mmCIF file of C-alpha atoms in Angstrom:
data_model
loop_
_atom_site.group_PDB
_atom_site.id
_atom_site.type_symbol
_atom_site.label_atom_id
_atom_site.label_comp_id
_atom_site.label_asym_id
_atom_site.label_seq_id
_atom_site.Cartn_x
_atom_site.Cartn_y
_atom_site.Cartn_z
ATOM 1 C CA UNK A 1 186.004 92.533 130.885
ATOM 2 C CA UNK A 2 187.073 96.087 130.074
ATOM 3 C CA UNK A 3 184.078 98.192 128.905
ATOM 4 C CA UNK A 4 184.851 102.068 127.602
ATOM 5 C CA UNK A 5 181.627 104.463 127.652
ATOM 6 C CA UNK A 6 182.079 107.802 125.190
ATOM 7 C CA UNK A 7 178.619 110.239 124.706
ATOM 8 C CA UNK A 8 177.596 113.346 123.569
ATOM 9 C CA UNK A 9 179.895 113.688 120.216
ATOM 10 C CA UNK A 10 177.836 116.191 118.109
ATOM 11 C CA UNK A 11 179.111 115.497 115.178
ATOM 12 C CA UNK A 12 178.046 117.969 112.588
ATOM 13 C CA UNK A 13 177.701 116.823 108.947
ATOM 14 C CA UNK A 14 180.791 118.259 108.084
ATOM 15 C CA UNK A 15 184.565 117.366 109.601
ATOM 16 C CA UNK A 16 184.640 121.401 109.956
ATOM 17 C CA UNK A 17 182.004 122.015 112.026
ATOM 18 C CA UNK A 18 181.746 123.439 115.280
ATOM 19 C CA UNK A 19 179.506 123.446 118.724
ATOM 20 C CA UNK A 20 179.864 126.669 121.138
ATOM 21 C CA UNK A 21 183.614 127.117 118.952
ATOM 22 C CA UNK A 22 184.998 123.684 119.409
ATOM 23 C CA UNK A 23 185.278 121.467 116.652
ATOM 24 C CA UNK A 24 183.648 118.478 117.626
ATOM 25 C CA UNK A 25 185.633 115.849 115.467
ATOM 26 C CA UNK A 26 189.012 117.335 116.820
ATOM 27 C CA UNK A 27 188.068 116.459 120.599
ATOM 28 C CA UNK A 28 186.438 113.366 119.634
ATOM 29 C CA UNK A 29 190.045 112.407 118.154
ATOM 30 C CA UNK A 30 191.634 113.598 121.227
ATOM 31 C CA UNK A 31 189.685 111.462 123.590
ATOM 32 C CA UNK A 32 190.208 108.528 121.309
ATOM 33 C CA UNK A 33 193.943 109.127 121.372
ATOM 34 C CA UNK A 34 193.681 109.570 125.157
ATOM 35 C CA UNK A 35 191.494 106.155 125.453
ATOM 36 C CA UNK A 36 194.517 104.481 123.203
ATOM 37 C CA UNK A 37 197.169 105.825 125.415
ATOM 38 C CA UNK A 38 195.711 104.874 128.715
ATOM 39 C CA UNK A 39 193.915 101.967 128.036
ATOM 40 C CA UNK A 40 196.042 98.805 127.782
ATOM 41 C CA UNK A 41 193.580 96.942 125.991
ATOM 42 C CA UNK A 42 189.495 96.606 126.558
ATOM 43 C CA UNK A 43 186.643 94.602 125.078
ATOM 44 C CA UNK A 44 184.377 97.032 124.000
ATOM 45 C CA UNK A 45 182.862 100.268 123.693
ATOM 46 C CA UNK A 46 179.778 102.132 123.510
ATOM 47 C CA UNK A 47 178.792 105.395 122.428
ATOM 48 C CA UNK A 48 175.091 106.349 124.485
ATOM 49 C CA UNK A 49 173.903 109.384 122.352
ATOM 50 C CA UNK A 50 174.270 112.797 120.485
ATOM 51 C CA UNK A 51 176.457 110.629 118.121
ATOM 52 C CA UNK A 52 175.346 113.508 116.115
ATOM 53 C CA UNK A 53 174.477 117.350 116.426
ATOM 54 C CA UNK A 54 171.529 116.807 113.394
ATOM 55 C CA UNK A 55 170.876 113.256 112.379
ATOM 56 C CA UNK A 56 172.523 113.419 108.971
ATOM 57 C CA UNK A 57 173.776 110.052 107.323
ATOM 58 C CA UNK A 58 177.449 111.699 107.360
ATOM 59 C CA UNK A 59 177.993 112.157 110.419
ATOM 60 C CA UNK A 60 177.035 108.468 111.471
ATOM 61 C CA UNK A 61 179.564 107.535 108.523
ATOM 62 C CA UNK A 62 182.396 109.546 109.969
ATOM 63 C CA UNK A 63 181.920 108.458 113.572
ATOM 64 C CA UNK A 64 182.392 104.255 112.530
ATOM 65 C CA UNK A 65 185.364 105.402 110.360
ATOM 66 C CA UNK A 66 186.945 107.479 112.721
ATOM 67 C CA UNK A 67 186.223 104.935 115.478
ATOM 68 C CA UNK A 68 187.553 102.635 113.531
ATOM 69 C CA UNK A 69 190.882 104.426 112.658
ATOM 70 C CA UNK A 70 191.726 103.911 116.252
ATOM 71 C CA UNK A 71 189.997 100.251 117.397
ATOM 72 C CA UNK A 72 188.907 97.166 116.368
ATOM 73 C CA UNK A 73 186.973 96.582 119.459
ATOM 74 C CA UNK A 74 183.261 96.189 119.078
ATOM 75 C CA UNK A 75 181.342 99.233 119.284
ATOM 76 C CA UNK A 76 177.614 99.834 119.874
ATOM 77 C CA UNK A 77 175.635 102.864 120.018
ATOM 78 C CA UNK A 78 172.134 104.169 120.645
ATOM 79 C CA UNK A 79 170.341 107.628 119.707
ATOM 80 C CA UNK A 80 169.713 110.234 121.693
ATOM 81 C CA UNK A 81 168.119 113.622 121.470
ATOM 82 C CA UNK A 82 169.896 115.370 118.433
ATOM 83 C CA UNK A 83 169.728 111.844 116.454
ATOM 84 C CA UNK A 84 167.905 109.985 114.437
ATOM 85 C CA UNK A 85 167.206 106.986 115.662
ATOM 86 C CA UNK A 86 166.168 105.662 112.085
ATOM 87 C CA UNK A 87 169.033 106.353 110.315
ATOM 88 C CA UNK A 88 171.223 105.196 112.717
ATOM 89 C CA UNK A 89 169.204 101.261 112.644
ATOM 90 C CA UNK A 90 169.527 102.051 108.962
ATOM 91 C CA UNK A 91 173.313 102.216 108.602
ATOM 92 C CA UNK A 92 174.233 100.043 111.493
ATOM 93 C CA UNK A 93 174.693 96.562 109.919
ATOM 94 C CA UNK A 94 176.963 98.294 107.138
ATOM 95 C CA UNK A 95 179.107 100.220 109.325
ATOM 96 C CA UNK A 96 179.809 97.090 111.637
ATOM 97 C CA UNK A 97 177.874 98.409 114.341
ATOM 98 C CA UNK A 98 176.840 96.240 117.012
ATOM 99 C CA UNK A 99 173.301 95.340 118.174
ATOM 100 C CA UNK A 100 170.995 96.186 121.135
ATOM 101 C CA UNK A 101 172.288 93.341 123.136
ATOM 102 C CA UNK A 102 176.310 93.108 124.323
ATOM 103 C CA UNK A 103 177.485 90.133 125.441
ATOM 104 C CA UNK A 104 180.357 90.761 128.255
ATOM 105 C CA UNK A 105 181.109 87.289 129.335
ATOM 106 C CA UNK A 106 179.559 86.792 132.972
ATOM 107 C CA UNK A 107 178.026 90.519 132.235
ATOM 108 C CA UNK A 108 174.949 91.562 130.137
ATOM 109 C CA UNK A 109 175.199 95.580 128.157
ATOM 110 C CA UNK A 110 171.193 96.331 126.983
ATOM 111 C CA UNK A 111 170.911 99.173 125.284
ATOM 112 C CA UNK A 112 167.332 101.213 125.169
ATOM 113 C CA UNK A 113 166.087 104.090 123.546
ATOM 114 C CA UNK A 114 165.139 106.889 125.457
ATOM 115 C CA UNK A 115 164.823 109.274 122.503
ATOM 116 C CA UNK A 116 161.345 111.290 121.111
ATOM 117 C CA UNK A 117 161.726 112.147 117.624
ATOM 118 C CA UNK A 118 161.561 116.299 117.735
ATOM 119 C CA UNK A 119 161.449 116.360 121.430
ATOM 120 C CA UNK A 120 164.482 117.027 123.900
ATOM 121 C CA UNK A 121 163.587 114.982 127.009
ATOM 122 C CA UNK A 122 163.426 111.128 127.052
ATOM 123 C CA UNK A 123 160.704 108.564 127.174
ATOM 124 C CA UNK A 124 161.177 104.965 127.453
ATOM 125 C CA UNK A 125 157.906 103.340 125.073
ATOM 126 C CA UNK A 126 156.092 100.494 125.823
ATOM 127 C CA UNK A 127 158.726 98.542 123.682
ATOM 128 C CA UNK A 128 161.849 99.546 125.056
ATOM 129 C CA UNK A 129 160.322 98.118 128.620
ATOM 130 C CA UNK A 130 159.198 95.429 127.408
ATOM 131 C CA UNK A 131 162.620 94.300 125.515
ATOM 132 C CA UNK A 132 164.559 94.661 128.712
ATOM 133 C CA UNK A 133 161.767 92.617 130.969
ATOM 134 C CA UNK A 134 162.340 89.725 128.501
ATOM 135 C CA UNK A 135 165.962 90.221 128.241
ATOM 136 C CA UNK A 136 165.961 90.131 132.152
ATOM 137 C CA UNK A 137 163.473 87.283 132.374
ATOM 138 C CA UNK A 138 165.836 85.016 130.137
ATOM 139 C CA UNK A 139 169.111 86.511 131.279
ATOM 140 C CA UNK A 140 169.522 85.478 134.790
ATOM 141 C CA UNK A 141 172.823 84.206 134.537
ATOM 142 C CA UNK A 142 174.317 87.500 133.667
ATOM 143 C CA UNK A 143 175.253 90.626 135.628
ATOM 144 C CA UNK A 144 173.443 93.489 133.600
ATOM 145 C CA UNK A 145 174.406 97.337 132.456
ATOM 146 C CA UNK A 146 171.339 99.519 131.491
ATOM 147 C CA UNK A 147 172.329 101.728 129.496
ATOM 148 C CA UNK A 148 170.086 104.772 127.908
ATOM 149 C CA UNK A 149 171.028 108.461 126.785
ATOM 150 C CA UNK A 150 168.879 110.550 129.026
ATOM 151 C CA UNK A 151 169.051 110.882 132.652
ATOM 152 C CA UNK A 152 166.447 108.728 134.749
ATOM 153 C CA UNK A 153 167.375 110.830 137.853
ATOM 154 C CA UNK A 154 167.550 114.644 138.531
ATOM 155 C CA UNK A 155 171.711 115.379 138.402
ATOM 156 C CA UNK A 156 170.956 118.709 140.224
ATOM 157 C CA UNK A 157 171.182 121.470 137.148
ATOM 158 C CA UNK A 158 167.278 122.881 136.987
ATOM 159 C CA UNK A 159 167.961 123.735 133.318
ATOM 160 C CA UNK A 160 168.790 120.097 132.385
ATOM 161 C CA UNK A 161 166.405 118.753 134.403
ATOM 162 C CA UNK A 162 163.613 119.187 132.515
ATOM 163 C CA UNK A 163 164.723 116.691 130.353
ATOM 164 C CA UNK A 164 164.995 113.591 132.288
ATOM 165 C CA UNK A 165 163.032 110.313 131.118
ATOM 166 C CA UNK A 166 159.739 111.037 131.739
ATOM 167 C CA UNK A 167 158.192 107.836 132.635
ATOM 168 C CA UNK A 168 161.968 106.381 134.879
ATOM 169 C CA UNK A 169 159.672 104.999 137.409
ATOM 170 C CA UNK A 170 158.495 103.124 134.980
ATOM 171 C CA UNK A 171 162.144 101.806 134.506
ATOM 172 C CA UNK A 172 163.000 101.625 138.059
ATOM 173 C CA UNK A 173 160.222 99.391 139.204
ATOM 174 C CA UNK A 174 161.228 97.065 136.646
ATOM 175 C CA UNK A 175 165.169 97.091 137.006
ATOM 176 C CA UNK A 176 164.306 97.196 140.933
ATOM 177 C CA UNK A 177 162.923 93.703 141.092
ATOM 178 C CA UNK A 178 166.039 91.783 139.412
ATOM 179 C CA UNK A 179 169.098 91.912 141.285
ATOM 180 C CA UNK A 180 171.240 90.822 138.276
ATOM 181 C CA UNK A 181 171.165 94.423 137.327
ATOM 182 C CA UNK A 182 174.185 96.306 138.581
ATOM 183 C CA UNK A 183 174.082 99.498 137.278
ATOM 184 C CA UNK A 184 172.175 102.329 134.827
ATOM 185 C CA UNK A 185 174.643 104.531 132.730
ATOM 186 C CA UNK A 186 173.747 107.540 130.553
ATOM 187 C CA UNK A 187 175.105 110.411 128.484
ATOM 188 C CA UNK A 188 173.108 113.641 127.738
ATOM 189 C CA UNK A 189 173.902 115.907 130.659
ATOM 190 C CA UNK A 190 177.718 116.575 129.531
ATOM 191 C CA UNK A 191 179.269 116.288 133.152
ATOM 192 C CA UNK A 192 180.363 113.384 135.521
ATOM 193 C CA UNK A 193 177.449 112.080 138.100
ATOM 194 C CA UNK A 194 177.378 109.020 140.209
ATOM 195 C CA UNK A 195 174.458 107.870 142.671
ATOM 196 C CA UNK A 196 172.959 105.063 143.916
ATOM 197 C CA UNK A 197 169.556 104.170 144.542
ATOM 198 C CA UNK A 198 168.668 100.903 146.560
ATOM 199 C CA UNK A 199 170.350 98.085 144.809
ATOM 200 C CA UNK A 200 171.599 100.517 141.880
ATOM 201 C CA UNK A 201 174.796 102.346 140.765
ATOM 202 C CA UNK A 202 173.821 105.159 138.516
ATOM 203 C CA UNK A 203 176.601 107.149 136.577
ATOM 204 C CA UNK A 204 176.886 109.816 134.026
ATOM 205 C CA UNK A 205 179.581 110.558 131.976
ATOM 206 C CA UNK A 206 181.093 113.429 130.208
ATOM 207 C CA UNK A 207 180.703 114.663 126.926
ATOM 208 C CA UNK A 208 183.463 114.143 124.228
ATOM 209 C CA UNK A 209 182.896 117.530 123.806
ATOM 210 C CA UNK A 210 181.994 120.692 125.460
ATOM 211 C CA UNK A 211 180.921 120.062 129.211
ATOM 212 C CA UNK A 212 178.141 121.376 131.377
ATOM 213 C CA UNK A 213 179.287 122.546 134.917
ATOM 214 C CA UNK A 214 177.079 120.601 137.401
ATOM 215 C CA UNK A 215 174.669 122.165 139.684
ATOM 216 C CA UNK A 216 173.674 125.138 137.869
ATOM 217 C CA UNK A 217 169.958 126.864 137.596
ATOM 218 C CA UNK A 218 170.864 127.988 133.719
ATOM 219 C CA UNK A 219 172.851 126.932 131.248
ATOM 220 C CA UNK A 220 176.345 127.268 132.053
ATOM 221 C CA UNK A 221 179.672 125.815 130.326
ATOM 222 C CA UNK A 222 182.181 124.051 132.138
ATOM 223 C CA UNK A 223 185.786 124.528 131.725
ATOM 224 C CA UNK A 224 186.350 120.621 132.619
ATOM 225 C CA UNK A 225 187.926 118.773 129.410
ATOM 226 C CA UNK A 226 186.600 116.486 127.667
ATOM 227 C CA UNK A 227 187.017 112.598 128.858
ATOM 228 C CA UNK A 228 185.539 109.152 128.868
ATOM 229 C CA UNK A 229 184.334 106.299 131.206
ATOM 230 C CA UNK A 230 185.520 103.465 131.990
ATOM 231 C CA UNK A 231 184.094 100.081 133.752
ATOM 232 C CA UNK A 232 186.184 97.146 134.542
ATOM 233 C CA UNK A 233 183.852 94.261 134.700
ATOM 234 C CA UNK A 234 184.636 91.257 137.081
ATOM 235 C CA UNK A 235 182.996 87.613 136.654
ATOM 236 C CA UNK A 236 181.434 87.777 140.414
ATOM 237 C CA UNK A 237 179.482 90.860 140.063
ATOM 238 C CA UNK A 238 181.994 93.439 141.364
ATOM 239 C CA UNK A 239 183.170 96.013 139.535
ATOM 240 C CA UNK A 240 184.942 99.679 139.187
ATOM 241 C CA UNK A 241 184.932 102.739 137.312
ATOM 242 C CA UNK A 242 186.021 106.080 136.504
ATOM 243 C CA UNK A 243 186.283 109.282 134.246
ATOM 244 C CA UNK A 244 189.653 109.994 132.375
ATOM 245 C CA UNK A 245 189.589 113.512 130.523
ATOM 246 C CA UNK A 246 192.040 115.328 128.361
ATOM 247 C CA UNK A 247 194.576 117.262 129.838
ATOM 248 C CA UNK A 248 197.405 118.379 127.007
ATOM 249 C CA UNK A 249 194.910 120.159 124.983
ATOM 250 C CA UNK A 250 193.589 123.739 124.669
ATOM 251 C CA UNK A 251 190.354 124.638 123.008
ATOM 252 C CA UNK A 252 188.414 127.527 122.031
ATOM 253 C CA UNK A 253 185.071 127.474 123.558
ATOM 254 C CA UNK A 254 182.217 130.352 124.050
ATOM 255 C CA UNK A 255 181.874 129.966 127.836
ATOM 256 C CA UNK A 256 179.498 133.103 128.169
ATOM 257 C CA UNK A 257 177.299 131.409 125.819
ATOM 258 C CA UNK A 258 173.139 130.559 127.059
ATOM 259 C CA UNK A 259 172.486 127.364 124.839
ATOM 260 C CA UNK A 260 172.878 125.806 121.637
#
């Protein structure tokens, strides 16, 4: 199984808008015209958060469709920080979104929601923890993906930092004790990252956007392009991945710029 991982769209409500000078639907169309030239064929993908710059009905409408333009693959999503969580659940059904649980084959996608309503960093509630331990409990069979939008581990920029989720040991004592999960994936920090911790693969992905450049105290733009994951899923467990970015595009982006 082929699985594609985009984040981090900021979509505004209108096809016009821009973040830090870049218009956000333009390099979401480029990375989906990159993901159609590389990839031969895949089984489904995933968007993990920042769908949207403000959480407006619109912009939900206008990712599915332009999504859809492209693929007929499944597609899934989850909220993070700039979203809204409830209007997202609200439109999901109708725009042919797909639900909290992806089945893979031999492989398992749970999706959780790490985002506080008016709040940057993450949280995973009681809920959330509890869905996965009975998804885990009753999925035994299947290799499993965690996937969330805001980092569960430092990635090494102080500024960003301060967002992580807040309660991740929470989260890692739990994935910790079943084997069956392979890896924790995430969106929100706008730059590639890969780790490991004890049984875990951990990986980050970049933005179909602007990027952050990695290690930094401050707020800092990247000049990396924008790009996608991918994760090619095999029936005994194994698997690979990597980050493919646009590379026959030029965009105008504020790079001396100290937030948005």
């Amino acid at each position: 199984m082929r699985l594609i991982q985009i984040t981090d769209c900021h979509l505004g409500s209108q096809h016009s808008e821009t973040l830090l000078g870049l218009n956000t639907d333009q390099s979401l169309e480029d990375v989906l015209q990159l993901i159609q030239k590389v990839e031969s064929g895949f089984d489904h993908l995933v968007c993990t958060g920042d769908v949207a710059s403000e959480g407006h009905v619109d912009c939900y409408r206008r990712f599915a469709h332009t999504i859809r333009r492209f693929f007929p693959q499944p597609l899934s999503w989850l909220a993070g920080n700039h979203d809204s969580a409830d209007i997202m659940s609200s439109n999901q059904d109708t725009l042919g979104i797909q639900g909290r649980l992806v089945d893979l084959g031999n492989w398992l996608l749970v999706l959780l929601d790490s985002s506080v309503p008016g709040q940057v960093y993450g949280q995973l509630g009681a809920s959330e923890l509890d869905f996965l331990e009975h998804v885990l409990q009753n999925q035994s069979d299947k290799h499993v993906i965690v996937a969330l939008h805001h980092q569960p581990v430092p990635v090494g920029s102080v500024w960003i930092d301060q967002y992580v989720v807040r309660n991740a040991d929470a989260l890692f004592n739990l994935v910790e004790t079943y084997p069956q999960v392979k890896m924790v994936i995430w969106g929100h920090v706008h730059q590639e990252f890969s780790a490991r911790r004890n049984h875990l693969a951990l990986y980050a992905t970049p933005s179909t956007c602007v990027q952050f450049k990695p290690l930094c105290d401050d707020f800092t733009v990247d000049t990396q392009m924008p790009g996608y994951r991918w994760f090619e899923l095999n029936d005994d467990g194994t698997y690979a991945t990597g980050v493919v970015r646009v590379t026959d595009k030029q965009y105008v982006i504020d790079y001396k710029s100290a937030g948005y």
